[in-house]
CSV table of C-alpha atoms and ligand atoms in Angstrom, one decimal:
chain,number,residue,atom,x,y,z
W,1,UNK,CA,0.0,0.0,0.0
W,2,UNK,CA,1.1,3.5,-0.8
W,3,UNK,CA,0.8,6.5,1.5
W,4,UNK,CA,-2.0,9.1,1.2
W,5,UNK,CA,-0.4,12.6,1.2
W,6,UNK,CA,-2.6,15.6,1.7
W,7,UNK,CA,-1.2,19.0,0.8
W,8,UNK,CA,-3.2,22.1,1.8
W,9,UNK,CA,-2.6,25.8,2.3
W,10,UNK,CA,-4.0,29.2,1.4
W,11,UNK,CA,-4.8,29.9,-2.2
W,12,UNK,CA,-1.7,31.3,-4.0
W,13,UNK,CA,0.8,29.9,-1.5
W,14,UNK,CA,2.3,27.7,-4.2
W,15,UNK,CA,0.7,24.2,-3.7
W,16,UNK,CA,0.2,23.6,-7.4
W,17,UNK,CA,3.7,24.7,-8.2
W,18,UNK,CA,5.1,22.4,-5.5
W,19,UNK,CA,3.0,19.4,-6.5
W,20,UNK,CA,4.2,19.7,-10.1
W,21,UNK,CA,7.8,19.5,-8.9
W,22,UNK,CA,7.0,16.6,-6.7
W,23,UNK,CA,5.5,14.7,-9.6
W,24,UNK,CA,8.6,15.2,-11.6
W,25,UNK,CA,10.6,13.4,-9.0
W,26,UNK,CA,8.5,10.4,-9.8
W,27,UNK,CA,6.8,7.7,-7.8
W,28,UNK,CA,3.6,9.7,-6.9
W,29,UNK,CA,0.1,9.6,-8.4
W,30,UNK,CA,-1.8,12.8,-8.3
W,31,UNK,CA,-5.5,12.7,-7.6
W,32,UNK,CA,-7.5,14.9,-10.0
W,33,UNK,CA,-10.5,16.6,-8.3
W,34,UNK,CA,-13.9,17.4,-9.6
W,35,UNK,CA,-14.9,21.1,-9.5
W,36,UNK,CA,-17.9,23.2,-10.5
W,37,UNK,CA,-15.7,26.3,-11.0
W,38,UNK,CA,-14.8,27.4,-14.6
W,39,UNK,CA,-11.4,26.4,-16.0
W,40,UNK,CA,-8.7,29.0,-15.9
W,41,UNK,CA,-6.6,29.8,-19.0
W,42,UNK,CA,-4.4,26.8,-19.7
W,43,UNK,CA,-6.2,24.4,-17.5
W,44,UNK,CA,-7.1,21.0,-19.1
W,45,UNK,CA,-10.1,18.8,-18.5
W,46,UNK,CA,-9.0,15.6,-16.7
W,47,UNK,CA,-5.5,17.0,-15.9
W,48,UNK,CA,-6.1,20.1,-13.8
W,49,UNK,CA,-9.6,19.1,-12.7
W,50,UNK,CA,-12.7,17.3,-14.0
W,51,UNK,CA,-14.9,20.4,-14.7
W,52,UNK,CA,-18.5,19.3,-13.9
W,53,UNK,CA,-21.9,20.8,-13.3
W,54,UNK,CA,-23.5,21.2,-9.8
W,55,UNK,CA,-26.1,18.6,-10.9
W,56,UNK,CA,-23.4,16.0,-11.7
W,57,UNK,CA,-21.6,17.0,-8.5
W,58,UNK,CA,-24.7,16.3,-6.4
W,59,UNK,CA,-25.2,13.0,-8.2
W,60,UNK,CA,-21.7,11.9,-7.3
W,61,UNK,CA,-22.3,12.8,-3.7
W,62,UNK,CA,-25.5,10.7,-3.7
W,63,UNK,CA,-23.7,7.8,-5.3
W,64,UNK,CA,-20.9,7.9,-2.6
W,65,UNK,CA,-18.4,8.8,-5.3
W,66,UNK,CA,-16.3,11.2,-3.3
W,67,UNK,CA,-13.6,10.4,-0.7
W,68,UNK,CA,-14.3,14.0,0.6
W,69,UNK,CA,-15.8,17.1,-0.8
W,70,UNK,CA,-16.3,20.7,0.2
W,71,UNK,CA,-17.9,23.9,-0.9
W,72,UNK,CA,-15.8,27.1,-0.8
W,73,UNK,CA,-15.4,30.3,-2.9
W,74,UNK,CA,-19.1,29.6,-3.9
W,75,UNK,CA,-18.1,26.4,-5.8
W,76,UNK,CA,-17.9,22.7,-5.1
W,77,UNK,CA,-14.7,20.6,-5.0
W,78,UNK,CA,-14.4,16.9,-4.4
W,79,UNK,CA,-11.9,14.0,-4.6
W,80,UNK,CA,-13.2,11.0,-6.7
W,81,UNK,CA,-12.9,7.9,-4.5
W,82,UNK,CA,-12.2,5.2,-7.1
W,83,UNK,CA,-9.0,6.7,-8.5
W,84,UNK,CA,-7.4,7.2,-5.1
W,85,UNK,CA,-8.3,3.7,-3.9
W,86,UNK,CA,-7.0,2.1,-7.0
W,87,UNK,CA,-3.7,4.1,-7.1
W,88,UNK,CA,-3.0,3.6,-3.4
W,89,UNK,CA,-2.4,-0.2,-4.1
W,90,UNK,CA,0.8,0.7,-5.9
W,91,UNK,CA,1.6,4.4,-5.4
W,92,UNK,CA,1.9,7.2,-2.9
W,93,UNK,CA,-1.1,9.4,-3.8
W,94,UNK,CA,-1.1,13.2,-3.4
W,95,UNK,CA,-4.3,15.1,-2.8
W,96,UNK,CA,-4.1,18.9,-3.1
W,97,UNK,CA,-7.2,20.0,-1.2
W,98,UNK,CA,-8.3,22.6,1.3
W,99,UNK,CA,-8.6,22.1,5.1
W,100,UNK,CA,-12.2,21.0,5.5
W,101,UNK,CA,-11.7,18.2,3.0
W,102,UNK,CA,-8.3,17.3,4.4
W,103,UNK,CA,-9.8,16.8,7.9
W,104,UNK,CA,-12.5,14.6,6.4
W,105,UNK,CA,-9.8,12.5,4.8
W,106,UNK,CA,-8.0,12.2,8.2
W,107,UNK,CA,-11.2,10.8,9.7
W,108,UNK,CA,-11.5,8.0,7.1
W,109,UNK,CA,-7.8,7.5,6.7
W,110,UNK,CA,-6.1,8.2,10.0
W,111,UNK,CA,-2.7,7.2,8.5
W,112,UNK,CA,-2.9,9.9,5.9
W,113,UNK,CA,-0.1,12.5,6.1
W,114,UNK,CA,-1.4,16.0,6.3
W,115,UNK,CA,1.0,18.7,5.2
W,116,UNK,CA,0.1,22.4,5.4
W,117,UNK,CA,2.1,24.8,3.1
W,118,UNK,CA,2.2,28.4,4.5
W,119,UNK,CA,3.5,31.6,3.0
W,120,UNK,CA,6.4,33.5,4.6
W,121,UNK,CA,3.9,36.3,5.3
W,122,UNK,CA,0.5,37.7,4.2
W,123,UNK,CA,2.0,40.3,1.9
W,124,UNK,CA,3.9,37.7,-0.1
W,125,UNK,CA,0.8,35.6,-0.4
W,126,UNK,CA,-1.1,38.5,-1.9
W,127,UNK,CA,1.8,39.2,-4.3
W,128,UNK,CA,1.7,35.6,-5.5
W,129,UNK,CA,-2.0,35.7,-6.1
W,130,UNK,CA,-1.6,38.9,-8.1
W,131,UNK,CA,1.4,37.4,-10.0
W,132,UNK,CA,-0.7,34.4,-11.0
W,133,UNK,CA,-3.1,36.9,-12.5
W,134,UNK,CA,-5.9,34.4,-12.9
W,135,UNK,CA,-8.5,36.0,-10.6
W,136,UNK,CA,-10.2,39.4,-10.3
W,137,UNK,CA,-9.7,41.7,-7.2
W,138,UNK,CA,-12.9,40.4,-5.6
W,139,UNK,CA,-11.9,36.8,-5.9
W,140,UNK,CA,-8.4,37.6,-4.6
W,141,UNK,CA,-10.0,39.4,-1.5
W,142,UNK,CA,-12.2,36.3,-0.9
W,143,UNK,CA,-9.1,34.0,-1.1
W,144,UNK,CA,-7.1,36.3,1.3
W,145,UNK,CA,-10.0,36.2,3.8
W,146,UNK,CA,-10.1,32.5,3.8
W,147,UNK,CA,-6.3,32.4,4.5
W,148,UNK,CA,-6.9,33.0,8.3
W,149,UNK,CA,-9.4,30.2,8.5
W,150,UNK,CA,-7.0,27.8,6.7
W,151,UNK,CA,-4.1,28.8,8.9
W,152,UNK,CA,-6.2,28.4,12.1
W,153,UNK,CA,-6.4,24.6,11.3
W,154,UNK,CA,-2.6,24.1,11.1
W,155,UNK,CA,-2.5,22.5,14.5
W,156,UNK,CA,-4.5,19.6,13.2
W,157,UNK,CA,-1.9,19.0,10.5
W,158,UNK,CA,1.0,16.6,10.9
W,159,UNK,CA,3.5,19.0,9.3
W,160,UNK,CA,3.8,22.7,8.4
W,161,UNK,CA,6.2,23.8,5.6
W,162,UNK,CA,7.0,27.4,4.8
W,163,UNK,CA,7.1,28.0,1.0
W,164,UNK,CA,9.7,30.7,0.9
W,165,UNK,CA,12.3,29.3,-1.4
W,166,UNK,CA,10.5,26.9,-3.7
W,167,UNK,CA,13.3,24.3,-4.1
W,168,UNK,CA,13.8,24.1,-0.3
W,169,UNK,CA,10.0,23.6,0.3
W,170,UNK,CA,9.9,20.8,-2.3
W,171,UNK,CA,12.9,19.1,-0.7
W,172,UNK,CA,11.4,19.4,2.7
W,173,UNK,CA,8.1,17.9,1.6
W,174,UNK,CA,9.9,15.1,-0.2
W,175,UNK,CA,11.9,14.4,2.9
W,176,UNK,CA,8.8,14.3,5.1
W,177,UNK,CA,7.0,11.8,2.8
W,178,UNK,CA,10.0,9.5,2.6
W,179,UNK,CA,10.5,9.6,6.4
W,180,UNK,CA,7.0,8.7,7.3
W,181,UNK,CA,6.7,5.0,8.0
W,182,UNK,CA,4.2,3.0,6.1
W,183,UNK,CA,1.5,1.9,8.5
L,201,ADP,P1,-1.7,27.5,-5.2
L,201,ADP,O1,-1.8,26.3,-6.0
L,201,ADP,O2,-1.4,27.3,-3.8
L,201,ADP,O3,-3.0,28.3,-5.3
L,201,ADP,P2,0.2,28.4,-7.2
L,201,ADP,O4,1.1,27.1,-7.3
L,201,ADP,O5,-0.7,28.7,-8.3
L,201,ADP,O6,-0.6,28.4,-5.8
L,201,ADP,O7,1.2,29.6,-7.0
L,201,ADP,C1,0.8,31.0,-7.0
L,201,ADP,C2,1.9,31.9,-7.7
L,201,ADP,O8,3.0,31.9,-6.8
L,201,ADP,C3,2.4,31.3,-9.0
L,201,ADP,O9,2.6,32.4,-9.9
L,201,ADP,C4,3.7,30.7,-8.6
L,201,ADP,O10,4.6,30.7,-9.7
L,201,ADP,C5,4.2,31.5,-7.5
L,201,ADP,N1,5.1,30.8,-6.5
L,201,ADP,C6,4.9,29.5,-6.0
L,201,ADP,N2,5.9,29.3,-5.1
L,201,ADP,C7,6.7,30.4,-5.0
L,201,ADP,C8,7.9,30.7,-4.3
L,201,ADP,N3,8.4,29.8,-3.4
L,201,ADP,N4,8.4,31.9,-4.4
L,201,ADP,C9,7.8,32.8,-5.3
L,201,ADP,N5,6.7,32.6,-6.0
L,201,ADP,C10,6.1,31.4,-5.9
L,202,5GP,P1,-8.5,26.6,-7.0
L,202,5GP,O1,-9.9,27.1,-7.4
L,202,5GP,O2,-7.5,27.7,-6.7
L,202,5GP,O3,-8.0,25.5,-8.0
L,202,5GP,O4,-8.7,25.8,-5.7
L,202,5GP,C1,-9.3,26.4,-4.6
L,202,5GP,C2,-9.1,25.5,-3.3
L,202,5GP,O5,-9.8,24.3,-3.5
L,202,5GP,C3,-7.6,25.1,-3.0
L,202,5GP,O6,-7.4,25.3,-1.7
L,202,5GP,C4,-7.6,23.7,-3.4
L,202,5GP,O7,-6.6,23.0,-2.6
L,202,5GP,C5,-9.0,23.2,-3.0
L,202,5GP,N1,-9.4,22.0,-3.7
L,202,5GP,C6,-9.0,21.5,-4.9
L,202,5GP,N2,-9.6,20.3,-5.2
L,202,5GP,C7,-10.2,20.0,-4.0
L,202,5GP,C8,-11.0,18.8,-3.6
L,202,5GP,O8,-11.1,17.8,-4.3
L,202,5GP,N3,-11.5,18.8,-2.4
L,202,5GP,C9,-11.4,19.9,-1.5
L,202,5GP,N4,-11.9,19.8,-0.3
L,202,5GP,N5,-10.7,21.0,-1.9
L,202,5GP,C10,-10.1,21.0,-3.1
């Protein structure tokens, strides 16, 4: 059995960037979530997310198709259960999800490793959101407001990693994953 690795942290902190680098080091399977939000420029169906309607999302909930799900930023996000269960037989699986979903996962998989990525400071987080340039000012404000909520849950995570220098954060996370004993 592989390990279930959950990576969370405020929007714009660099989770997606870190996960891409982790995948390049090999050996990990990435869970692709379902969401009802619209694709951003460059995002691909089935790679970034499965972009689905609220109706389909509700059907998946009813059919027990999600390992966890959550509604935030006015949209729904969920982890399809079947992919994760299949991949875990042979791989360490990474979920890149927010805190409410992460804590649901910890309930059903207590052995899951929860890692929270935090910014060096709030100003830098806002700068990264602006740099990404994929959201309007209102959406950026909503995402900044949620930061405090996300950070308030860090005590329930197994590890906290500061994403200051990207390579250092990636190395630290890789080290954490390798050092956790398989249970
Ligand atoms: P998230 O997935 O957490 O929402 P992203 O991975 O999209 O965040 O990163 C947000 C922006 O911050 C991107 O433009 C990314 O290139 C940049 N970024 C990520 N990590 C760092 C870092 N350590 N230092 C500076 N910029 C970073
Ligand atoms: P974004 O819209 O920036 O892609 O993602 C917004 C937030 O949703 C991020 O914190 C991201 O980690 C989280 N997220 C993405 N997929 C899932 C999922 O399947 N479940 C949950 N609970 N959160 C998710």
